[in-house]
C-alpha positions as a printed Julia matrix, in Angstrom:
221×3 Matrix{Float64}:
 -16.17  -16.14   -6.17
 -12.62  -16.76   -5.03
 -11.21  -14.89   -8.04
 -13.39  -11.86   -7.31
 -12.24  -11.75   -3.7
  -8.61  -12.09   -4.71
  -8.82   -9.31   -7.3
 -10.37   -6.89   -4.8
  -7.79   -7.58   -2.09
  -4.73   -7.66   -4.34
  -2.69   -4.44   -4.01
  -2.43   -2.49   -7.29
   0.81   -2.68   -9.27
   0.25    0.65  -11.03
  -2.14    3.55  -11.45
  -2.59    6.07  -14.24
  -3.92    9.6   -14.55
  -5.2    11.33  -17.68
  -3.14   14.45  -18.41
  -4.81   17.84  -18.79
  -3.37   18.34  -22.27
  -5.63   15.57  -23.59
  -8.44   18.09  -24.16
  -6.19   20.43  -26.14
  -4.79   17.53  -28.14
  -8.25   16.35  -29.15
  -9.33   19.87  -30.1
  -6.2    20.29  -32.2
  -6.81   16.93  -33.87
 -10.37   17.92  -34.78
  -9.28   21.25  -36.33
  -6.34   19.66  -38.16
  -8.47   16.79  -39.47
 -11.08   19.27  -40.78
  -8.41   21.27  -42.6
  -6.89   18.06  -43.97
 -10.21   16.8   -45.32
 -10.83   20.2   -46.91
  -7.46   20.08  -48.64
  -8.05   16.55  -49.93
 -11.49   17.56  -51.19
  -9.94   20.51  -53.04
  -7.34   18.24  -54.68
  -9.98   15.68  -55.67
 -12.33   18.35  -57.04
  -9.53   19.92  -59.1
  -8.39   16.54  -60.42
 -11.68   14.92  -61.38
 -13.6    18.0   -62.55
 -10.89   19.11  -64.89
 -11.19   17.98  -68.5
  -7.42   17.57  -68.76
  -6.07   16.8   -65.32
  -2.34   17.35  -65.01
   0.1    14.79  -63.69
   1.28   17.26  -61.03
  -2.24   17.46  -59.57
  -2.29   13.69  -59.21
   1.11   13.72  -57.48
  -0.07   16.43  -55.07
  -3.15   14.38  -54.18
  -1.06   11.23  -53.71
   1.52   12.97  -51.51
  -1.16   14.56  -49.34
  -2.88   11.19  -48.95
   0.38    9.62  -47.78
   1.06   12.44  -45.32
  -2.52   12.29  -44.04
  -2.21    8.56  -43.43
   1.1     9.06  -41.63
  -0.37   11.8   -39.43
  -3.43    9.69  -38.59
  -1.27    6.75  -37.48
   0.63    8.93  -34.99
  -2.39   10.54  -33.33
  -3.22    7.57  -31.13
  -0.31    8.55  -28.87
  -1.79   12.02  -28.34
  -5.45   11.02  -28.07
  -5.22    9.78  -24.47
  -1.93   10.8   -22.85
  -1.56    9.4   -19.35
   1.0     9.45  -16.56
   1.56    6.1   -14.95
   2.74    5.54  -11.39
   4.17    2.17  -10.45
   4.12    0.44   -7.06
   7.07   -1.98   -7.17
   6.72   -2.61   -3.43
   3.39   -4.35   -4.1
   4.9    -6.72   -6.64
   6.67   -8.74   -3.98
   3.51   -8.92   -1.86
   1.43  -10.13   -4.79
   4.07  -12.66   -5.87
   4.34  -14.1    -2.38
   0.55  -14.24   -2.08
   0.21  -16.08   -5.4
   2.86  -18.57   -4.32
   0.99  -19.19   -1.08
  -2.33  -19.61   -2.89
  -0.96  -21.87   -5.62
   1.73  -23.49   -3.48
   4.12  -23.39   -6.46
   7.58  -22.02   -7.11
   8.53  -19.29   -9.56
   8.45  -20.45  -13.2
  11.78  -20.79  -15.06
  12.9   -17.58  -16.75
  15.29  -17.36  -19.74
  16.77  -13.94  -20.54
  18.71  -13.22  -23.74
  21.09  -10.25  -24.06
  22.29   -9.48  -27.59
  25.28   -7.35  -28.6
  27.31   -6.99  -31.77
  29.62   -3.98  -31.96
  31.73   -3.11  -28.87
  32.22    0.44  -30.19
  28.49    1.2   -30.5
  27.58   -0.97  -27.49
  30.39   -0.57  -24.93
  31.11   -3.84  -23.09
  30.71   -2.16  -19.71
  27.09   -1.32  -20.57
  26.35   -4.88  -21.68
  28.01   -6.19  -18.52
  25.92   -3.87  -16.34
  22.78   -5.13  -18.06
  23.73   -8.75  -17.39
  24.6    -8.05  -13.75
  21.32   -6.2   -13.15
  19.41   -9.15  -14.62
  21.33  -11.64  -12.5
  20.54   -9.56   -9.41
  16.76   -9.82   -9.97
  14.73  -10.49   -6.85
  13.88  -13.9    -8.24
  14.72  -17.49   -7.46
  18.29  -17.77   -8.72
  17.89  -21.44   -9.64
  15.1   -20.56  -12.09
  16.88  -17.72  -13.93
  19.14  -18.4   -16.94
  20.97  -15.51  -18.63
  22.33  -15.94  -22.18
  24.62  -13.44  -23.9
  24.82  -13.48  -27.69
  27.84  -11.59  -29.05
  27.43  -11.55  -32.83
  30.66   -9.58  -33.2
  32.78  -12.11  -31.32
  34.65   -9.29  -29.56
  37.55  -10.21  -27.3
  36.91   -7.03  -25.31
  33.36   -8.14  -24.53
  34.6   -11.59  -23.52
  37.22  -10.09  -21.23
  34.65   -7.71  -19.74
  32.39  -10.63  -18.85
  35.33  -12.49  -17.3
  35.87   -9.5   -15.0
  32.12   -9.23  -14.44
  32.04  -12.82  -13.2
  34.54  -11.86  -10.49
  32.58   -8.72   -9.62
  29.27  -10.65   -9.5
  30.54  -12.7    -6.56
  30.48   -9.49   -4.51
  27.69   -7.53   -6.24
  24.87  -10.1    -6.11
  25.16  -10.84   -2.35
  25.49   -7.1    -1.72
  22.22   -6.35   -3.55
  20.32   -9.06   -1.7
  21.75   -8.26    1.73
  21.1    -4.5     1.56
  17.92   -4.79   -0.58
  19.32   -2.51   -3.3
  16.57   -1.25   -5.61
  18.76    0.02   -8.48
  20.72   -3.14   -9.24
  22.51   -1.98  -12.38
  26.08   -1.24  -11.17
  26.67    1.53  -13.7
  23.44    3.35  -12.79
  23.88    2.69   -9.06
  27.31    4.3    -8.78
  26.65    7.1   -11.29
  23.25    8.17   -9.96
  21.82    9.53   -6.74
  21.51    6.04   -5.23
  25.1     6.09   -4.0
  24.58    8.41   -1.01
  25.18    7.79    2.69
  26.65    4.43    1.82
  28.17    1.99    4.24
  31.85    0.94    4.16
  30.7    -2.23    2.4
  29.25   -0.09   -0.42
  32.55    1.82   -0.67
  34.33   -1.49   -1.08
  31.86   -2.47   -3.79
  32.59    0.77   -5.65
  36.33    0.03   -5.62
  35.71   -3.43   -7.06
  33.36   -1.98   -9.67
  35.88    0.68  -10.72
  38.53   -2.0   -11.1
  36.25   -3.95  -13.43
  35.45   -0.81  -15.46
  39.13    0.14  -15.84
  40.19   -3.34  -16.93
  37.3    -3.61  -19.39
  38.05   -0.2   -20.94
  41.75   -1.06  -21.15
  40.92   -4.27  -23.01
  38.61   -2.37  -25.37
  41.22    0.3   -26.16
  43.95   -2.27  -26.8
  41.98   -4.16  -29.48
């Protein structure tokens, strides 16, 4: 009884709406499937009712079977297209409510970030990922972030050394001003950086310094 009451009073974390093109997609699938079955029937009839079936007829049937299987596997994405709307503001409410009900702390969370090639995966992007993870609205004592650099790049190492300096300013800034977009690269490049305070301007200067030094280290490899 308690679980039923909790589920009805818990604010939703997301909602979804079926798109109008679902009807057209299903109609198209029905017509295409009918034509496909007709083609396969024609190939089978020509192959098995012929006294001397040719090898090319068998290859045509095999290729069409493979293509039909491939097309069938991709139709699940078009069968029920939806648009989802998230409510991140309710996540904090639900988390706090669960903590109050269970009287427990947040469980430990281990996050692994993998990188290999600094040319294909620029160090500044990997650093921004790590900083956004470290800035999660989560108990900092229960979050552990691990970075695996399979390439052993000195540029990536240097970028994380600069990121450690920048994190001393970025993480308190995110928590104090309740920043939603906590990836530094996305925050300063997007529309989030508008009507900012002098403290945010100072953060941008520190972030630009980290980007310049990381790019300089990458270009001097």
